[in-house]
mmCIF file of C-alpha atoms in Angstrom:
data_model
loop_
_atom_site.group_PDB
_atom_site.id
_atom_site.type_symbol
_atom_site.label_atom_id
_atom_site.label_comp_id
_atom_site.label_asym_id
_atom_site.label_seq_id
_atom_site.Cartn_x
_atom_site.Cartn_y
_atom_site.Cartn_z
ATOM 1 C CA MET A 1 0.000 0.000 0.000
ATOM 2 C CA PRO A 2 1.468 3.428 -0.870
ATOM 3 C CA ASN A 3 2.581 5.615 1.992
ATOM 4 C CA LYS A 4 0.599 8.786 1.337
ATOM 5 C CA ASP A 5 2.625 10.555 3.989
ATOM 6 C CA ASN A 6 5.603 10.696 1.705
ATOM 7 C CA LEU A 7 3.921 11.716 -1.517
ATOM 8 C CA ILE A 8 3.268 15.165 -2.923
ATOM 9 C CA ILE A 9 1.847 16.252 -6.230
ATOM 10 C CA GLN A 10 4.107 18.556 -8.183
ATOM 11 C CA PRO A 11 2.852 21.352 -10.461
ATOM 12 C CA ASN A 12 3.550 19.248 -13.536
ATOM 13 C CA GLY A 13 1.215 16.566 -12.164
ATOM 14 C CA GLU A 14 3.985 14.180 -11.201
ATOM 15 C CA VAL A 15 3.880 12.521 -7.817
ATOM 16 C CA ALA A 16 7.139 12.997 -5.971
ATOM 17 C CA SER A 17 8.462 11.593 -2.738
ATOM 18 C CA ARG A 18 8.476 14.141 0.034
ATOM 19 C CA THR A 19 11.682 12.650 1.399
ATOM 20 C CA THR A 20 13.535 13.642 -1.762
ATOM 21 C CA LEU A 21 12.661 17.240 -0.993
ATOM 22 C CA LEU A 22 13.656 19.441 1.925
ATOM 23 C CA THR A 23 13.044 17.881 5.335
ATOM 24 C CA ASP A 24 12.832 21.124 7.270
ATOM 25 C CA ALA A 25 10.278 22.644 4.967
ATOM 26 C CA ILE A 26 6.555 22.946 4.545
ATOM 27 C CA VAL A 27 5.719 21.748 1.031
ATOM 28 C CA PHE A 28 2.192 22.562 -0.070
ATOM 29 C CA ASP A 29 -0.172 20.018 -1.541
ATOM 30 C CA GLU A 30 -1.848 20.920 -4.831
ATOM 31 C CA GLU A 31 -4.927 22.582 -3.305
ATOM 32 C CA LYS A 32 -2.928 24.879 -1.025
ATOM 33 C CA ARG A 33 -0.276 25.456 -3.671
ATOM 34 C CA GLN A 34 -2.991 26.871 -5.932
ATOM 35 C CA LYS A 35 -4.176 29.167 -3.121
ATOM 36 C CA LEU A 36 -0.610 30.359 -2.557
ATOM 37 C CA ILE A 37 -0.126 30.979 -6.281
ATOM 38 C CA GLN A 38 -3.176 33.275 -6.083
ATOM 39 C CA ILE A 39 -1.470 35.188 -3.264
ATOM 40 C CA LEU A 40 1.849 35.390 -5.114
ATOM 41 C CA ARG A 41 0.111 36.785 -8.194
ATOM 42 C CA LYS A 42 -0.928 39.827 -6.182
ATOM 43 C CA VAL A 43 2.682 40.711 -5.332
ATOM 44 C CA PRO A 44 4.239 42.975 -8.003
ATOM 45 C CA ALA A 45 7.803 42.052 -6.991
ATOM 46 C CA ILE A 46 7.059 38.363 -7.514
ATOM 47 C CA LEU A 47 5.306 39.094 -10.811
ATOM 48 C CA ASP A 48 8.418 40.984 -11.989
ATOM 49 C CA VAL A 49 10.700 38.055 -11.102
ATOM 50 C CA ALA A 50 8.294 35.493 -12.642
ATOM 51 C CA LYS A 51 8.261 37.401 -15.959
ATOM 52 C CA LYS A 52 12.030 36.989 -16.216
ATOM 53 C CA LEU A 53 11.978 33.220 -15.596
ATOM 54 C CA SER A 54 12.207 30.662 -18.410
ATOM 55 C CA GLU A 55 8.947 29.225 -19.635
ATOM 56 C CA GLY A 56 8.391 25.500 -19.090
ATOM 57 C CA LYS A 57 10.883 25.191 -16.241
ATOM 58 C CA VAL A 58 9.804 24.391 -12.688
ATOM 59 C CA TYR A 59 10.941 26.781 -9.954
ATOM 60 C CA GLN A 60 10.704 26.750 -6.189
ATOM 61 C CA ALA A 61 10.043 29.850 -4.093
ATOM 62 C CA HIS A 62 11.640 29.526 -0.640
ATOM 63 C CA PHE A 63 10.207 31.644 2.153
ATOM 64 C CA PRO A 64 12.712 31.407 5.014
ATOM 65 C CA PRO A 65 11.490 30.909 8.627
ATOM 66 C CA GLU A 66 12.298 34.584 9.258
ATOM 67 C CA VAL A 67 9.298 35.550 7.128
ATOM 68 C CA LEU A 68 6.745 33.675 9.260
ATOM 69 C CA LYS A 69 8.433 34.817 12.462
ATOM 70 C CA ARG A 70 8.210 38.436 11.423
ATOM 71 C CA ILE A 71 4.586 38.053 10.367
ATOM 72 C CA LYS A 72 3.806 36.572 13.783
ATOM 73 C CA ASP A 73 5.590 39.211 15.891
ATOM 74 C CA GLY A 74 4.285 42.033 13.681
ATOM 75 C CA SER A 75 7.703 43.380 12.742
ATOM 76 C CA ALA A 76 6.994 42.734 9.043
ATOM 77 C CA ARG A 77 4.707 45.759 9.136
ATOM 78 C CA LEU A 78 7.590 48.042 10.007
ATOM 79 C CA ASP A 79 9.920 46.780 7.311
ATOM 80 C CA ASN A 80 10.834 49.488 4.888
ATOM 81 C CA LYS A 81 14.589 49.259 4.868
ATOM 82 C CA GLY A 82 14.761 46.565 2.227
ATOM 83 C CA ASP A 83 17.918 45.171 3.788
ATOM 84 C CA GLY A 84 17.501 41.866 1.950
ATOM 85 C CA LEU A 85 16.814 39.809 5.059
ATOM 86 C CA PHE A 86 13.083 39.805 4.492
ATOM 87 C CA SER A 87 12.995 38.145 1.121
ATOM 88 C CA ALA A 88 12.078 34.969 -0.721
ATOM 89 C CA HIS A 89 14.482 33.074 -2.967
ATOM 90 C CA ILE A 90 13.551 31.560 -6.310
ATOM 91 C CA ARG A 91 15.473 28.442 -7.351
ATOM 92 C CA ASP A 92 15.532 26.378 -10.513
ATOM 93 C CA VAL A 93 14.330 22.931 -9.356
ATOM 94 C CA LYS A 94 16.395 21.032 -11.953
ATOM 95 C CA THR A 95 19.749 22.762 -11.446
ATOM 96 C CA GLY A 96 19.190 23.985 -7.885
ATOM 97 C CA ARG A 97 20.594 27.383 -8.930
ATOM 98 C CA MET A 98 19.219 30.654 -7.594
ATOM 99 C CA ALA A 99 17.037 32.266 -10.266
ATOM 100 C CA GLY A 100 15.978 35.381 -8.380
ATOM 101 C CA ARG A 101 15.205 37.043 -5.091
ATOM 102 C CA VAL A 102 11.974 38.744 -4.139
ATOM 103 C CA ASP A 103 12.008 41.569 -1.651
ATOM 104 C CA LEU A 104 8.891 41.149 0.486
ATOM 105 C CA LYS A 105 8.844 44.572 2.134
ATOM 106 C CA GLU A 106 5.990 45.730 -0.092
ATOM 107 C CA ILE A 107 3.722 42.805 0.770
ATOM 108 C CA THR A 108 0.838 43.790 2.975
ATOM 109 C CA PRO A 109 0.499 42.070 6.371
ATOM 110 C CA ASP A 110 -2.886 40.662 5.272
ATOM 111 C CA LEU A 111 -1.320 38.911 2.328
ATOM 112 C CA MET A 112 1.487 37.501 4.415
ATOM 113 C CA GLY A 113 -1.020 36.511 7.103
ATOM 114 C CA SER A 114 -2.680 34.315 4.474
ATOM 115 C CA LEU A 115 0.684 32.686 3.836
ATOM 116 C CA SER A 116 1.045 31.948 7.548
ATOM 117 C CA GLU A 117 -2.502 30.563 7.681
ATOM 118 C CA LEU A 118 -1.826 28.321 4.687
ATOM 119 C CA ALA A 119 1.356 27.035 6.359
ATOM 120 C CA THR A 120 -0.648 26.070 9.465
ATOM 121 C CA GLN A 121 -3.321 24.410 7.340
ATOM 122 C CA GLN A 122 -0.679 22.460 5.431
ATOM 123 C CA THR A 123 0.877 21.303 8.704
ATOM 124 C CA LEU A 124 -2.539 20.127 9.897
ATOM 125 C CA ALA A 125 -3.107 18.354 6.563
ATOM 126 C CA ASP A 126 0.245 16.577 7.043
ATOM 127 C CA VAL A 127 -0.870 15.521 10.544
ATOM 128 C CA VAL A 128 -4.112 14.125 9.077
ATOM 129 C CA ARG A 129 -2.113 12.181 6.477
ATOM 130 C CA ARG A 130 0.064 10.628 9.181
ATOM 131 C CA LEU A 131 -3.054 9.548 11.105
ATOM 132 C CA GLU A 132 -4.447 8.050 7.903
ATOM 133 C CA VAL A 133 -1.316 5.914 7.582
ATOM 134 C CA ILE A 134 -1.730 4.558 11.137
ATOM 135 C CA ASP A 135 -5.444 4.090 10.469
ATOM 136 C CA GLU A 136 -4.669 2.006 7.359
ATOM 137 C CA LYS A 137 -2.302 -0.217 9.338
ATOM 138 C CA ILE A 138 -4.986 -0.886 11.946
ATOM 139 C CA THR A 139 -7.807 -1.245 9.442
ATOM 140 C CA TYR A 140 -5.853 -4.086 7.840
ATOM 141 C CA VAL A 141 -6.446 -6.336 10.856
ATOM 142 C CA LEU A 142 -10.025 -5.221 11.404
ATOM 143 C CA GLN A 143 -11.585 -6.083 8.078
ATOM 144 C CA GLY A 144 -15.289 -6.789 8.514
ATOM 145 C CA GLN A 145 -15.488 -5.499 12.077
ATOM 146 C CA PHE A 146 -16.631 -1.915 11.592
ATOM 147 C CA ASN A 147 -20.310 -2.233 12.366
ATOM 148 C CA ASP A 148 -20.233 -1.591 16.085
ATOM 149 C CA ARG A 149 -17.902 1.395 16.019
ATOM 150 C CA LEU A 150 -18.822 3.761 18.734
ATOM 151 C CA ALA A 151 -21.815 5.823 17.788
ATOM 152 C CA GLU A 152 -20.692 9.175 19.137
ATOM 153 C CA VAL A 153 -17.498 9.320 17.076
ATOM 154 C CA GLU A 154 -19.389 8.133 14.019
ATOM 155 C CA SER A 155 -22.053 10.774 14.551
ATOM 156 C CA GLY A 156 -19.325 13.444 14.840
ATOM 157 C CA ILE A 157 -17.844 12.264 11.547
ATOM 158 C CA HIS A 158 -21.287 12.519 9.907
ATOM 159 C CA ASP A 159 -21.660 16.093 11.193
ATOM 160 C CA TYR A 160 -18.240 16.962 9.773
ATOM 161 C CA GLU A 161 -19.131 15.465 6.386
ATOM 162 C CA GLN A 162 -22.388 17.443 6.318
ATOM 163 C CA ALA A 163 -20.549 20.619 7.324
ATOM 164 C CA VAL A 164 -18.008 20.502 4.492
ATOM 165 C CA VAL A 165 -20.769 20.424 1.863
ATOM 166 C CA ALA A 166 -22.993 23.043 3.517
ATOM 167 C CA SER A 167 -23.272 26.156 1.350
ATOM 168 C CA ASN A 168 -24.578 28.443 4.085
ATOM 169 C CA PRO A 169 -21.564 29.593 6.182
ATOM 170 C CA ASP A 170 -23.650 29.740 9.387
ATOM 171 C CA VAL A 171 -24.957 26.194 8.924
ATOM 172 C CA ARG A 172 -21.452 25.031 8.049
ATOM 173 C CA ARG A 173 -20.014 26.565 11.216
ATOM 174 C CA GLU A 174 -22.806 25.216 13.398
ATOM 175 C CA LEU A 175 -22.357 21.680 12.050
ATOM 176 C CA MET A 176 -18.582 21.950 12.356
ATOM 177 C CA VAL A 177 -18.844 23.050 16.006
ATOM 178 C CA GLY A 178 -21.284 20.169 16.665
ATOM 179 C CA ALA A 179 -18.842 17.750 15.032
ATOM 180 C CA VAL A 180 -16.009 19.023 17.228
ATOM 181 C CA GLN A 181 -18.103 18.509 20.378
ATOM 182 C CA LYS A 182 -19.107 14.950 19.477
ATOM 183 C CA LEU A 183 -15.650 13.954 18.288
ATOM 184 C CA ASN A 184 -13.981 15.336 21.417
ATOM 185 C CA SER A 185 -16.532 13.710 23.708
ATOM 186 C CA GLY A 186 -16.492 10.361 21.856
ATOM 187 C CA ARG A 187 -12.709 10.249 21.754
ATOM 188 C CA ASN A 188 -12.342 11.095 25.437
ATOM 189 C CA LYS A 189 -14.868 8.457 26.460
ATOM 190 C CA LEU A 190 -13.037 5.833 24.410
ATOM 191 C CA ILE A 191 -9.675 6.759 25.887
ATOM 192 C CA LYS A 192 -11.042 6.549 29.429
ATOM 193 C CA SER A 193 -13.221 3.476 29.040
ATOM 194 C CA THR A 194 -11.032 1.056 27.072
ATOM 195 C CA ASP A 195 -10.454 -1.877 29.380
ATOM 196 C CA PHE A 196 -6.809 -2.704 29.984
ATOM 197 C CA SER A 197 -7.336 -4.360 33.379
ATOM 198 C CA PHE A 198 -6.877 -7.847 31.884
ATOM 199 C CA ILE A 199 -3.215 -7.122 31.216
ATOM 200 C CA ASP A 200 -2.516 -6.442 34.910
ATOM 201 C CA LYS A 201 -4.158 -9.716 35.918
ATOM 202 C CA LEU A 202 -1.956 -11.907 33.714
ATOM 203 C CA PRO A 203 0.522 -14.181 35.519
ATOM 204 C CA ARG A 204 4.202 -13.270 35.134
ATOM 205 C CA GLY A 205 5.949 -16.310 36.636
ATOM 206 C CA LYS A 206 6.205 -19.891 35.375
ATOM 207 C CA LEU A 207 3.981 -21.370 38.121
ATOM 208 C CA GLY A 208 1.321 -18.741 37.589
ATOM 209 C CA MET A 209 1.290 -19.500 33.874
ATOM 210 C CA LEU A 210 1.093 -23.243 34.484
ATOM 211 C CA PHE A 211 -1.913 -22.914 36.780
ATOM 212 C CA SER A 212 -3.600 -20.028 34.965
ATOM 213 C CA ARG A 213 -7.269 -20.635 34.129
ATOM 214 C CA HIS A 214 -6.444 -19.627 30.549
ATOM 215 C CA LEU A 215 -5.188 -22.624 28.612
ATOM 216 C CA ASP A 216 -3.431 -20.441 26.009
ATOM 217 C CA ILE A 217 -2.600 -16.997 27.426
ATOM 218 C CA PRO A 218 -1.326 -15.452 24.136
ATOM 219 C CA GLU A 219 -4.572 -16.511 22.460
ATOM 220 C CA TYR A 220 -6.565 -14.900 25.294
ATOM 221 C CA VAL A 221 -4.523 -11.678 25.031
ATOM 222 C CA GLN A 222 -5.050 -11.643 21.270
ATOM 223 C CA SER A 223 -8.840 -11.850 21.650
ATOM 224 C CA LYS A 224 -8.760 -8.924 24.111
ATOM 225 C CA ALA A 225 -6.287 -6.947 21.992
ATOM 226 C CA GLU A 226 -8.655 -6.956 19.029
ATOM 227 C CA PHE A 227 -11.104 -4.846 21.048
ATOM 228 C CA VAL A 228 -8.312 -2.437 21.970
ATOM 229 C CA VAL A 229 -7.423 -2.048 18.296
ATOM 230 C CA LYS A 230 -11.067 -1.426 17.478
ATOM 231 C CA ALA A 231 -11.341 1.293 20.127
ATOM 232 C CA THR A 232 -8.055 2.801 19.022
ATOM 233 C CA ARG A 233 -9.215 2.943 15.448
ATOM 234 C CA SER A 234 -12.147 5.094 16.549
ATOM 235 C CA ILE A 235 -9.821 7.302 18.623
ATOM 236 C CA ILE A 236 -7.562 7.843 15.625
ATOM 237 C CA GLU A 237 -10.518 8.537 13.354
ATOM 238 C CA ALA A 238 -11.893 11.032 15.857
ATOM 239 C CA SER A 239 -8.464 12.705 16.065
ATOM 240 C CA ARG A 240 -8.162 12.860 12.287
ATOM 241 C CA TYR A 241 -11.553 14.519 11.871
ATOM 242 C CA LEU A 242 -10.904 16.832 14.810
ATOM 243 C CA VAL A 243 -7.733 18.113 13.149
ATOM 244 C CA MET A 244 -9.669 18.709 9.932
ATOM 245 C CA ALA A 245 -12.572 20.378 11.760
ATOM 246 C CA TYR A 246 -10.328 22.711 13.794
ATOM 247 C CA SER A 247 -8.393 23.457 10.615
ATOM 248 C CA ASP A 248 -11.660 24.339 8.862
ATOM 249 C CA LEU A 249 -12.664 26.562 11.780
ATOM 250 C CA ASN A 250 -9.161 28.058 11.614
ATOM 251 C CA GLU A 251 -8.660 27.383 15.313
ATOM 252 C CA PRO A 252 -5.294 25.590 15.641
ATOM 253 C CA ASP A 253 -4.942 26.821 19.222
ATOM 254 C CA SER A 254 -8.181 25.061 20.233
ATOM 255 C CA LEU A 255 -6.815 21.882 18.655
ATOM 256 C CA ARG A 256 -3.673 22.320 20.732
ATOM 257 C CA VAL A 257 -5.755 22.596 23.931
ATOM 258 C CA SER A 258 -7.958 19.604 22.998
ATOM 259 C CA LEU A 259 -4.817 17.501 22.538
ATOM 260 C CA LYS A 260 -3.287 18.747 25.780
ATOM 261 C CA GLN A 261 -6.448 17.753 27.689
ATOM 262 C CA VAL A 262 -6.121 14.064 26.799
ATOM 263 C CA GLU A 263 -2.315 13.892 26.687
ATOM 264 C CA SER A 264 -1.808 12.131 30.039
ATOM 265 C CA ASP A 265 -4.647 9.627 29.454
ATOM 266 C CA VAL A 266 -3.221 8.814 26.060
ATOM 267 C CA GLU A 267 0.199 8.174 27.592
ATOM 268 C CA VAL A 268 -1.376 5.507 29.833
ATOM 269 C CA PHE A 269 -3.218 4.121 26.795
ATOM 270 C CA GLN A 270 0.029 3.834 24.850
ATOM 271 C CA ASP A 271 1.939 2.300 27.795
ATOM 272 C CA LYS A 272 -0.716 -0.384 28.203
ATOM 273 C CA THR A 273 -0.730 -1.056 24.459
ATOM 274 C CA ARG A 274 3.077 -1.449 24.596
ATOM 275 C CA GLU A 275 2.537 -4.041 27.351
ATOM 276 C CA ILE A 276 -0.052 -5.962 25.283
ATOM 277 C CA VAL A 277 2.399 -6.098 22.367
ATOM 278 C CA ARG A 278 4.831 -8.146 24.520
ATOM 279 C CA TRP A 279 2.229 -10.925 24.798
ATOM 280 C CA LEU A 280 1.686 -11.270 21.059
ATOM 281 C CA LEU A 281 3.550 -13.196 18.362
ATOM 282 C CA PRO A 282 6.181 -10.709 17.130
ATOM 283 C CA GLU A 283 5.497 -11.225 13.424
ATOM 284 C CA SER A 284 1.696 -11.074 13.542
ATOM 285 C CA ASN A 285 -0.429 -8.303 11.979
ATOM 286 C CA LEU A 286 -1.944 -7.520 15.350
ATOM 287 C CA HIS A 287 1.556 -7.063 16.817
ATOM 288 C CA GLU A 288 2.414 -4.630 14.032
ATOM 289 C CA SER A 289 -0.801 -2.658 14.472
ATOM 290 C CA LEU A 290 -0.466 -2.387 18.219
ATOM 291 C CA THR A 291 3.187 -1.391 17.903
ATOM 292 C CA ALA A 292 2.086 1.458 15.611
ATOM 293 C CA ILE A 293 -0.561 2.438 18.175
ATOM 294 C CA SER A 294 1.931 2.387 21.045
ATOM 295 C CA GLN A 295 4.106 4.845 19.147
ATOM 296 C CA GLY A 296 1.407 7.478 18.812
ATOM 297 C CA VAL A 297 -2.355 7.686 18.760
ATOM 298 C CA LEU A 298 -2.683 11.447 18.753
ATOM 299 C CA PRO A 299 -1.091 13.998 16.456
ATOM 300 C CA SER A 300 1.925 15.672 17.955
ATOM 301 C CA ILE A 301 1.364 19.200 19.224
ATOM 302 C CA GLN A 302 5.010 19.844 18.338
ATOM 303 C CA ASP A 303 4.090 19.887 14.647
ATOM 304 C CA LEU A 304 2.161 23.099 15.185
ATOM 305 C CA ASP A 305 4.897 24.677 17.279
ATOM 306 C CA GLU A 306 7.454 24.011 14.570
ATOM 307 C CA VAL A 307 5.570 25.867 11.827
ATOM 308 C CA PRO A 308 7.417 29.186 12.362
ATOM 309 C CA GLN A 309 10.788 27.416 12.252
ATOM 310 C CA LYS A 310 10.253 25.946 8.814
ATOM 311 C CA THR A 311 10.976 27.191 5.344
ATOM 312 C CA ILE A 312 7.909 27.426 3.156
ATOM 313 C CA VAL A 313 8.558 25.945 -0.269
ATOM 314 C CA VAL A 314 6.225 26.329 -3.219
ATOM 315 C CA GLU A 315 6.859 25.023 -6.712
ATOM 316 C CA PHE A 316 5.598 26.893 -9.750
ATOM 317 C CA GLN A 317 6.108 27.606 -13.392
ATOM 318 C CA SER A 318 6.480 31.196 -14.549
ATOM 319 C CA LYS A 319 3.191 31.072 -16.539
ATOM 320 C CA GLU A 320 1.243 30.225 -13.354
ATOM 321 C CA ILE A 321 2.200 33.538 -11.745
ATOM 322 C CA ALA A 322 2.799 35.740 -14.776
ATOM 323 C CA PRO A 323 0.620 34.432 -17.641
ATOM 324 C CA PRO A 324 2.178 34.947 -21.095
ATOM 325 C CA GLU A 325 1.127 38.215 -22.738
ATOM 326 C CA GLY A 326 -2.142 38.034 -24.652
ATOM 327 C CA VAL A 327 -3.558 35.300 -22.398
ATOM 328 C CA MET B 1 16.709 -5.321 30.239
ATOM 329 C CA LYS B 2 17.642 -8.516 28.346
ATOM 330 C CA LEU B 3 16.138 -9.594 25.064
ATOM 331 C CA CYS B 4 14.159 -12.822 24.701
ATOM 332 C CA LYS B 5 16.156 -16.023 24.048
ATOM 333 C CA ALA B 6 13.608 -17.427 21.602
ATOM 334 C CA GLU B 7 14.009 -17.498 17.841
ATOM 335 C CA LEU B 8 11.319 -16.382 15.410
ATOM 336 C CA PRO B 9 10.202 -18.740 12.615
ATOM 337 C CA ASP B 10 12.478 -16.874 10.169
ATOM 338 C CA GLY B 11 15.509 -17.611 12.373
ATOM 339 C CA LYS B 12 15.888 -14.054 13.667
ATOM 340 C CA PRO B 13 16.100 -13.530 17.439
ATOM 341 C CA CYS B 14 12.909 -12.336 19.143
ATOM 342 C CA PRO B 15 13.233 -8.553 19.653
ATOM 343 C CA THR B 16 11.000 -8.409 22.759
ATOM 344 C CA LYS B 17 12.466 -7.539 26.145
ATOM 345 C CA VAL B 18 12.076 -10.007 29.017
ATOM 346 C CA ASP B 19 10.687 -9.411 32.514
ATOM 347 C CA LYS B 20 13.086 -9.342 35.455
ATOM 348 C CA GLY B 21 14.398 -12.828 36.278
ATOM 349 C CA GLN B 22 13.043 -14.397 33.050
ATOM 350 C CA GLU B 23 14.841 -15.621 29.951
ATOM 351 C CA TYR B 24 11.905 -15.442 27.575
ATOM 352 C CA CYS B 25 9.476 -12.637 26.730
ATOM 353 C CA PRO B 26 5.893 -12.962 28.048
ATOM 354 C CA TYR B 27 4.667 -14.283 24.673
ATOM 355 C CA HIS B 28 7.278 -17.024 24.307
ATOM 356 C CA LEU B 29 7.132 -18.001 27.999
ATOM 357 C CA ALA B 30 3.323 -18.214 27.961
ATOM 358 C CA ASN B 31 3.432 -20.022 24.633
ATOM 359 C CA GLN B 32 5.718 -22.718 26.093
ATOM 360 C CA TYR B 33 3.298 -23.267 28.965
ATOM 361 C CA ALA B 34 0.303 -23.262 26.598
ATOM 362 C CA LYS B 35 1.993 -26.100 24.676
ATOM 363 C CA VAL B 36 2.731 -28.012 27.923
ATOM 364 C CA LYS B 37 -0.854 -27.574 29.141
ATOM 365 C CA LYS B 38 -2.312 -28.599 25.781
ATOM 366 C CA GLY B 39 0.015 -31.623 25.739
ATOM 367 C CA VAL B 40 -1.016 -32.659 29.267
ATOM 368 C CA LEU B 41 -4.685 -32.197 28.346
ATOM 369 C CA ALA B 42 -4.261 -34.308 25.210
ATOM 370 C CA VAL B 43 -2.582 -37.104 27.204
ATOM 371 C CA ALA B 44 -5.211 -36.853 29.942
ATOM 372 C CA GLY B 45 -7.937 -36.945 27.296
ATOM 373 C CA THR B 46 -6.430 -40.059 25.711
ATOM 374 C CA VAL B 47 -6.102 -41.765 29.128
ATOM 375 C CA VAL B 48 -9.680 -40.915 30.122
ATOM 376 C CA THR B 49 -10.975 -42.091 26.725
ATOM 377 C CA GLY B 50 -8.966 -45.325 27.072
ATOM 378 C CA VAL B 51 -10.213 -45.967 30.605
ATOM 379 C CA LEU B 52 -13.814 -45.265 29.592
ATOM 380 C CA THR B 53 -13.468 -47.603 26.568
ATOM 381 C CA ILE B 54 -12.103 -50.414 28.777
ATOM 382 C CA VAL B 55 -14.852 -49.868 31.364
ATOM 383 C CA ALA B 56 -17.524 -49.880 28.643
ATOM 384 C CA GLN B 57 -16.087 -53.024 27.076
ATOM 385 C CA SER B 58 -15.957 -54.835 30.422
ATOM 386 C CA LEU B 59 -19.536 -53.775 31.172
ATOM 387 C CA ASN B 60 -20.638 -55.088 27.750
ATOM 388 C CA SER B 61 -18.869 -58.405 28.210
ATOM 389 C CA SER B 62 -20.313 -58.896 31.742
ATOM 390 C CA GLU B 63 -23.802 -58.165 30.391
ATOM 391 C CA SER B 64 -23.441 -60.701 27.552
ATOM 392 C CA GLU B 65 -22.275 -63.350 30.051
#
């Protein structure tokens, strides 16, 4: 199965591996890249540079971390010195050579604020993709067992799906808020109510194992572990939709708080899952799924904190920003 | 913490850590005892079946006499 986490769509339609690109950068997916192109078109300095670029070649615009930092602390507003620090670099993707530099002092704070917002949204989209990868790993061992997924999380997902297609902004917001409430509540209940007590009751010594009422302890653990995986799948789904809902509401800080609230419970959840893994056949699918779970059920809050430290990279062709004359 | 002494079916060593004082991970230790218990049960089952067969046969022969 392809690892979506590592794939991005380039402007020429080709799918490229994210790992072949910069690791300390935010690379936009096609939808957000198009939005950013719209922003870049409004900047005369970028238009001037784009007009001078060769047609047909792919370029990358690099916005250094300094740009986001200065948008955040407001100092971008005061920039009128044009000292070259507050600028974006344009590189030829094929040769890696610098093709131009864009002074950003003339860009309005609103425009740059949109860039910052897009960077946060892209980070959240990357978080969702990572959760999808874990979800796929777990789904593999749960084929045919979806029917009794917990109703509250499922209902939250339905609200989210209705919200994204709602044309009335008020209805959309109302449904999105409802989805957030149900997803948060459903996820928290699952985290608190998943039963791990069986793992503490298992015998550890040889005598205890010999006289245990369970004939085959690993088989018993496996039957219990399947329920844990099922609950975890719902937790991950709830988390995935919560990230998307908070992203849609443009409230990354609320997402941060919602994650913080369940952080300690999730740590216990992951510790217990790590313990279950030790009772399962190391090469089994269930072992692999639970190992993935024990490494992280929730998106990392760190991802959001790191946004201002990353370079924003956007690929484009000159005609996308400065259409040829007569078009 | 030590690693488990058991080998996986592909010949690689088991990567799971053991509990204090044990040489095998919980899975491999419990699996050994599951095999022992299943073996004992199978033997006990065979013995009980054998005894019951002999008893039934002796009852049949005493009835026919």
